[in-house]
Amino acid sequence: MAQDKIQTPLVAQTSDEKHESNKCSNFMVYLTTFVAVCGSFAFGSCYSLFGSILTFGAMIGAITSGPIADFVGRKGALRISSAFCSVGWLAIYFAEGLVVLDMGRLATGYGMGVFSYVVPVFIAEIAPKNLRGMLTAANQLMICAAVSLSFVIGTMIQWRILALIGMVPCVVLVIGLFFVPESPRWLAKTGNQKQFWIALRKLRGKNADISDEADEIQDYIETLEKLPKTKLWDLFQRRYSRSVIVGVGLMVCQQFGGINGVCFYTSSIFESAGFPGDLGTIIYALVQIVVTALNALFLDKAGRKPLLLVSATGLVLGCLTTALSFYLKTYEIGLSTVPALAVTGILLYIVSFSAGMGAIPWVIMSEVFPINIKGAAGSLATLVNWFGAWAISFTFNFLLSWSSYGTFIVYAAINAGAIVFVIKMVPETKGRTLEQIQAAING
């Protein structure tokens, strides 16, 4: 039976399989990842224009991202994202009034919403299991790098020129897609067997034995095809409930822990604590890039779950330290210590977020959903993420006005809840194929 074939690989990898994996060439995997994360860089460039209209565009993109990627493929969805971002940047460049400017922001937001789902999913589906975490985390690294670079460049050039520069990663992406294969798993799901074998061979190298991997992918998809065709409400069936809870729950933990409030108001937070805001922003950007890069390097060694737990614990401590600094300032206690506490708390928060909660929810989201529900479930998770980004950014100033230290106590409580969620619900996915992960989670 096909189901029996799926379960067999859940046992430890044999020495023969290890020898075969050593013969694989990863050049095409790295090239494909580089092309895909150009979308992440475009995403980060757009993010520097963050605003309500852009965020609503991203929510619309999130809703449609899964169905688009299922219908036209991962490469097709990346092309559509690039087109929307490019049109949006051109509209912003040529805008003479608010209407055209806002339409440009809406278009770039839509492209961001699609990119945020398709890039990690595409990378996860083409990467070998021993590199999947690192390569998928490169998505978050490129977003951080693009946001930081956009802010730096934006201080030196006119915003219209910045809009044209924002098109560069989109152009590189579209050109690069001509030289890399489509996701083998999507090709297998759509019944394109010939292209499936060609794509997998191209990704693993001409000397690699791909028969075991190909059989595992095809057997699992054949098993899923025997199930009834899924609709949106089928995501809440018991069969898929754990993967949906994990994928969506991690997005809630990522966003509602306060990251977008901290990110977009870092300068004002530092200034409120009596510390130079510009310096705080620069430190924020540099620390985020360095720690996110280290996280990507260690993700396939340390595992997803331990890094998430370390990250969430650090977020709690960072929030509590920041809350203490604002409490002391509010009640004029030990004012000389306030700037140091504020800087320590915010930096600890940023380091902790970049060490796990920034990248890993996207990595796990791309791993846990079976391919027959990936479009609908991925769209739901991405929508929740963007709604959370909007909600936290919108409410952050109101919360600070209510109570500066109380705001960070609330975020600390949410991040403490994230620790419990990770311990109770999140599986370790390191070192297993997507089919092994999904069979184990979804039974």
XYZ file of C-alpha atoms in Angstrom:
443
model
C 0.000 0.000 0.000
C 1.139 3.560 -0.705
C 0.644 4.543 2.911
C 3.019 1.800 4.022
C 5.634 3.123 1.626
C 5.330 6.546 3.185
C 5.877 5.352 6.706
C 9.029 3.348 5.956
C 11.327 6.389 5.578
C 10.307 7.567 9.057
C 12.966 5.145 10.332
C 16.572 6.377 10.456
C 18.351 7.019 7.174
C 20.467 4.064 5.960
C 24.165 4.275 5.153
C 23.362 3.727 1.456
C 21.005 6.714 1.476
C 23.693 8.840 3.127
C 26.184 7.779 0.467
C 23.701 8.654 -2.282
C 23.022 12.067 -0.760
C 26.756 12.752 -0.741
C 26.820 12.361 -4.528
C 24.276 15.138 -4.989
C 25.343 18.454 -6.463
C 23.695 21.403 -4.721
C 24.694 24.076 -7.241
C 21.237 24.303 -8.820
C 19.592 24.306 -5.379
C 21.725 27.280 -4.328
C 21.078 29.067 -7.623
C 17.328 28.488 -7.358
C 17.356 29.729 -3.764
C 19.264 32.860 -4.794
C 16.711 33.579 -7.526
C 13.797 32.989 -5.153
C 15.167 35.219 -2.382
C 15.401 38.080 -4.855
C 11.659 38.080 -4.169
C 12.438 38.380 -0.462
C 14.714 41.325 -1.209
C 11.947 42.945 -3.266
C 9.605 42.275 -0.325
C 11.999 44.014 2.068
C 12.406 46.980 -0.277
C 8.616 47.412 -0.365
C 8.451 47.056 3.420
C 10.259 50.355 3.823
C 7.046 51.949 2.507
C 5.023 50.352 5.286
C 1.580 51.860 5.729
C -2.047 50.867 6.011
C -2.723 50.706 2.249
C 0.397 48.634 1.615
C -0.596 46.244 4.413
C -4.117 45.805 3.053
C -2.609 45.049 -0.342
C -0.440 42.405 1.330
C -3.519 40.863 2.975
C -5.190 40.555 -0.431
C -1.991 39.044 -1.805
C -1.910 36.588 1.112
C -5.474 35.430 0.410
C -4.731 34.762 -3.257
C -1.121 33.525 -2.905
C -1.908 29.871 -2.288
C -4.460 29.433 -5.092
C -2.166 31.271 -7.525
C 0.843 29.111 -6.611
C -1.281 25.973 -6.950
C -2.707 27.021 -10.323
C 0.293 28.488 -12.195
C 3.109 26.935 -10.159
C 5.659 28.417 -7.807
C 7.627 30.085 -10.597
C 4.453 31.501 -12.112
C 3.434 32.975 -8.761
C 6.874 34.570 -8.383
C 6.501 36.174 -11.821
C 3.082 37.547 -10.901
C 4.466 38.946 -7.627
C 7.323 40.607 -9.483
C 4.921 42.142 -11.993
C 2.747 43.678 -9.262
C 5.761 45.037 -7.370
C 7.245 46.489 -10.555
C 3.974 48.140 -11.577
C 3.640 49.489 -8.049
C 7.137 50.965 -8.048
C 6.534 52.578 -11.453
C 3.269 54.069 -10.212
C 5.079 55.469 -7.170
C 7.857 56.883 -9.375
C 5.467 58.643 -11.773
C 2.873 59.631 -9.155
C 1.793 63.264 -9.186
C -1.015 62.865 -6.673
C -2.132 60.742 -3.745
C -4.417 58.460 -5.783
C -1.652 57.114 -8.049
C 0.772 56.955 -5.111
C -1.676 54.904 -3.074
C -2.408 52.630 -6.030
C 1.320 52.022 -6.295
C 1.520 51.157 -2.615
C -1.456 48.818 -2.969
C 0.174 47.020 -5.912
C 3.524 46.616 -4.149
C 1.669 45.417 -1.059
C -0.128 42.782 -3.117
C 3.200 41.575 -4.508
C 4.615 41.417 -0.971
C 1.698 39.294 0.192
C 2.274 36.742 -2.566
C 6.067 36.772 -2.112
C 5.762 36.150 1.628
C 4.031 32.800 0.973
C 5.599 31.588 -2.269
C 9.310 32.186 -1.564
C 9.642 29.958 1.552
C 7.364 27.283 0.071
C 9.314 27.155 -3.199
C 12.660 26.919 -1.406
C 11.403 24.216 0.981
C 10.113 22.137 -1.938
C 13.385 22.213 -3.893
C 15.911 21.947 -1.048
C 17.370 18.655 0.268
C 16.415 17.966 3.877
C 19.897 18.679 5.261
C 19.883 22.221 3.806
C 16.185 23.082 3.892
C 16.222 25.055 7.144
C 19.223 27.194 6.220
C 18.025 27.941 2.691
C 14.442 28.707 3.725
C 15.708 31.006 6.490
C 17.609 32.939 3.812
C 14.178 34.365 2.982
C 14.083 36.270 6.281
C 17.739 37.276 5.980
C 17.149 38.931 2.607
C 14.066 40.740 3.915
C 16.112 42.161 6.824
C 18.960 43.150 4.511
C 16.618 44.883 2.063
C 14.762 46.810 4.761
C 18.038 48.034 6.258
C 19.565 48.909 2.887
C 16.421 50.771 1.818
C 16.480 52.908 4.945
C 20.174 53.715 4.462
C 19.846 54.501 0.742
C 16.663 56.449 1.409
C 18.630 58.973 3.479
C 20.928 59.705 0.540
C 18.715 59.766 -2.587
C 15.318 61.041 -3.688
C 12.376 58.736 -3.031
C 11.488 58.498 -6.729
C 14.954 57.093 -7.477
C 14.508 54.680 -4.590
C 11.330 53.447 -6.291
C 13.281 52.640 -9.458
C 15.950 50.844 -7.434
C 13.175 48.782 -5.862
C 12.486 47.258 -9.273
C 16.005 45.809 -9.596
C 15.451 42.609 -7.549
C 12.201 42.009 -9.444
C 14.052 42.166 -12.770
C 16.794 39.842 -11.489
C 14.139 37.420 -10.256
C 12.202 37.298 -13.525
C 15.389 36.757 -15.558
C 16.718 34.156 -13.108
C 13.528 32.095 -13.283
C 14.381 31.171 -16.888
C 17.433 29.270 -15.632
C 16.018 27.324 -12.668
C 13.509 24.444 -12.493
C 9.974 24.446 -11.174
C 9.185 22.752 -7.851
C 9.296 18.972 -8.466
C 6.579 18.444 -5.869
C 4.212 20.828 -7.642
C 4.964 19.128 -10.969
C 4.220 15.721 -9.439
C 0.976 17.007 -7.924
C -0.181 18.325 -11.313
C 0.654 15.014 -13.025
C 3.522 16.341 -15.128
C 5.723 13.271 -14.678
C 8.302 14.016 -17.360
C 9.017 17.523 -16.070
C 8.995 16.197 -12.494
C 11.914 13.869 -13.240
C 13.765 16.547 -15.230
C 13.384 19.135 -12.439
C 14.466 16.738 -9.682
C 17.462 15.565 -11.726
C 18.464 19.169 -12.419
C 18.249 20.053 -8.730
C 20.151 17.028 -7.407
C 22.805 16.774 -10.131
C 23.329 14.356 -13.008
C 25.276 11.820 -10.900
C 22.801 11.632 -8.001
C 20.489 8.656 -7.475
C 17.088 10.340 -7.206
C 14.946 7.196 -7.385
C 14.240 6.926 -3.632
C 13.379 10.606 -3.289
C 11.202 10.530 -6.402
C 9.363 7.414 -5.211
C 8.714 8.925 -1.793
C 7.313 12.144 -3.284
C 5.112 10.300 -5.782
C 3.858 7.720 -3.266
C 2.821 10.432 -0.823
C 1.080 12.483 -3.495
C -0.739 9.370 -4.772
C -1.991 8.750 -1.228
C -3.202 12.347 -0.910
C -4.924 12.151 -4.296
C -7.113 9.335 -2.950
C -8.557 11.743 -0.389
C -11.546 13.959 -1.283
C -10.689 17.280 -2.946
C -10.087 19.789 -0.157
C -11.915 23.074 0.311
C -11.169 25.903 2.710
C -13.377 24.540 5.490
C -11.686 21.132 5.180
C -8.616 22.690 6.826
C -10.415 22.354 10.145
C -10.924 18.606 9.838
C -9.171 16.513 12.446
C -6.888 15.065 9.750
C -5.263 18.444 9.140
C -5.946 20.205 12.423
C -2.473 19.902 13.947
C -0.597 21.200 10.902
C -3.018 24.136 10.598
C -2.788 24.939 14.311
C 1.017 24.814 14.153
C 1.338 26.872 10.953
C -1.199 29.540 11.914
C -0.299 29.518 15.619
C 3.353 30.300 14.934
C 2.311 33.299 12.826
C 0.231 34.554 15.763
C 3.208 34.093 18.084
C 5.526 35.895 15.652
C 3.397 38.989 15.093
C 1.420 39.473 18.303
C 4.595 39.346 20.378
C 5.078 42.977 19.319
C 7.745 42.880 16.620
C 6.162 45.421 14.263
C 5.591 47.864 17.086
C 9.232 47.613 18.124
C 10.474 47.623 14.490
C 8.704 50.734 13.297
C 9.005 52.731 16.496
C 12.563 51.855 17.526
C 13.713 55.480 17.209
C 10.866 56.832 19.329
C 11.370 54.085 21.918
C 15.055 54.968 22.253
C 14.279 58.690 22.352
C 11.564 58.156 24.988
C 14.179 56.451 27.110
C 16.595 59.361 26.596
C 18.843 57.645 24.037
C 19.664 58.948 20.495
C 17.035 57.502 18.137
C 19.141 57.416 14.958
C 21.869 55.395 16.623
C 19.280 52.973 17.934
C 17.885 52.401 14.446
C 21.338 51.709 12.999
C 22.169 49.260 15.776
C 18.775 47.593 15.302
C 19.423 47.014 11.593
C 22.954 45.663 12.012
C 22.083 43.335 14.877
C 19.066 41.922 13.043
C 21.082 41.074 9.917
C 23.972 39.444 11.803
C 21.804 37.340 14.126
C 19.420 36.272 11.335
C 22.426 35.091 9.309
C 23.722 33.076 12.282
C 20.243 31.615 12.805
C 20.188 30.396 9.189
C 23.583 28.729 9.606
C 22.607 26.825 12.761
C 18.983 25.995 11.923
C 19.715 22.565 10.422
C 22.128 21.696 13.240
C 20.371 22.937 16.368
C 16.823 22.256 15.150
C 13.734 24.427 14.831
C 12.136 23.810 18.218
C 15.143 24.553 20.492
C 15.832 27.808 18.651
C 12.181 28.831 18.924
C 12.233 28.213 22.671
C 15.463 30.179 23.145
C 14.022 32.967 20.987
C 10.700 33.195 22.835
C 12.441 33.143 26.231
C 14.693 36.002 25.134
C 11.671 37.945 23.901
C 10.023 37.656 27.308
C 13.178 38.886 29.047
C 13.629 41.703 26.521
C 10.058 42.892 27.013
C 10.319 42.780 30.791
C 13.611 44.703 30.773
C 12.121 47.369 28.491
C 9.004 47.529 30.668
C 11.199 48.086 33.724
C 12.998 50.974 32.014
C 9.707 52.723 31.202
C 8.362 52.021 34.690
C 11.405 53.698 36.257
C 11.080 56.656 33.910
C 7.332 57.040 34.577
C 7.792 57.140 38.337
C 11.170 58.955 38.193
C 13.102 56.214 39.932
C 16.770 55.690 39.153
C 16.580 57.846 36.028
C 20.282 57.443 35.311
C 19.745 53.717 34.610
C 16.773 54.156 32.267
C 18.662 54.616 28.943
C 20.873 51.592 29.573
C 17.906 49.419 30.531
C 15.907 50.544 27.487
C 18.778 49.839 25.098
C 19.482 46.480 26.738
C 15.818 45.452 26.584
C 15.292 46.451 22.948
C 18.554 44.872 21.780
C 17.777 41.675 23.675
C 14.346 41.661 22.048
C 15.800 42.161 18.543
C 18.530 39.537 19.024
C 16.001 37.041 20.373
C 13.491 37.630 17.574
C 16.188 37.297 14.911
C 17.500 34.111 16.557
C 14.311 32.177 15.895
C 10.881 33.764 15.906
C 11.660 35.850 12.819
C 12.532 33.106 10.334
C 11.421 29.787 11.808
C 7.617 30.237 11.635
C 7.990 30.664 7.847
C 10.288 27.634 7.679
C 7.851 25.419 9.583
C 4.858 26.800 7.666
C 6.520 25.677 4.445
C 7.145 22.195 5.894
C 4.020 21.063 7.750
C 1.188 21.501 5.244
C 0.505 18.545 2.903
C 0.632 19.620 -0.722
C -3.104 19.014 -1.233
C -3.981 21.718 1.340
C -0.807 23.807 1.108
C -2.403 26.531 -1.016
C -5.409 27.136 1.233
C -3.578 26.567 4.522
C -0.585 28.670 3.460
C -2.862 31.518 2.403
C -4.593 31.394 5.786
C -1.298 31.436 7.698
C 0.062 34.287 5.566
C -3.147 36.300 5.995
C -2.988 35.867 9.773
C 0.621 37.047 9.705
C -0.183 40.211 7.748
C -3.267 40.932 9.846
C -1.088 40.642 12.938
C 1.486 43.012 11.428
C -1.236 45.582 10.779
C -2.922 45.118 14.166
C 0.278 45.525 16.196
C 1.458 48.543 14.190
C -1.968 50.186 14.457
C -2.374 49.635 18.192
C 1.207 50.244 19.336
C 0.932 54.025 19.784
C -2.415 53.664 21.543
C -0.908 51.129 23.928
C 2.098 53.371 24.617
C -0.281 56.250 25.381
C -2.164 54.001 27.792
C 0.956 52.720 29.546
C 4.475 52.533 28.175
C 5.616 49.840 30.588
C 2.225 48.093 30.480
C 2.593 47.687 26.706
C 5.735 45.615 27.102
C 4.260 43.600 29.953
C 1.415 42.623 27.571
C 3.940 41.594 24.914
C 5.915 39.640 27.523
C 2.771 37.695 28.442
C 2.071 36.888 24.773
C 5.641 35.683 24.258
C 5.364 33.560 27.400
C 2.280 31.993 25.816
C 4.389 31.319 22.723
C 6.803 29.251 24.844
C 3.921 27.052 26.001
C 2.609 26.744 22.447
C 5.993 25.665 21.070
C 6.487 23.073 23.819
C 2.994 21.594 23.454
C 2.295 21.819 19.720
C 5.326 22.392 17.506
C 7.130 19.298 16.136
C 10.832 19.112 15.361
C 11.223 18.977 11.578
C 15.021 18.976 11.305
C 16.549 16.229 9.167
C 13.319 14.831 7.694
C 11.837 15.082 4.236
C 8.641 17.046 3.730
C 6.755 13.815 3.151
C 8.023 12.330 6.445
C 7.089 15.492 8.338
C 3.610 15.709 6.864
C 2.849 11.989 7.278
C 3.887 12.149 10.944
C 1.892 15.303 11.743
C -1.237 14.551 9.749
C -1.374 10.800 10.245
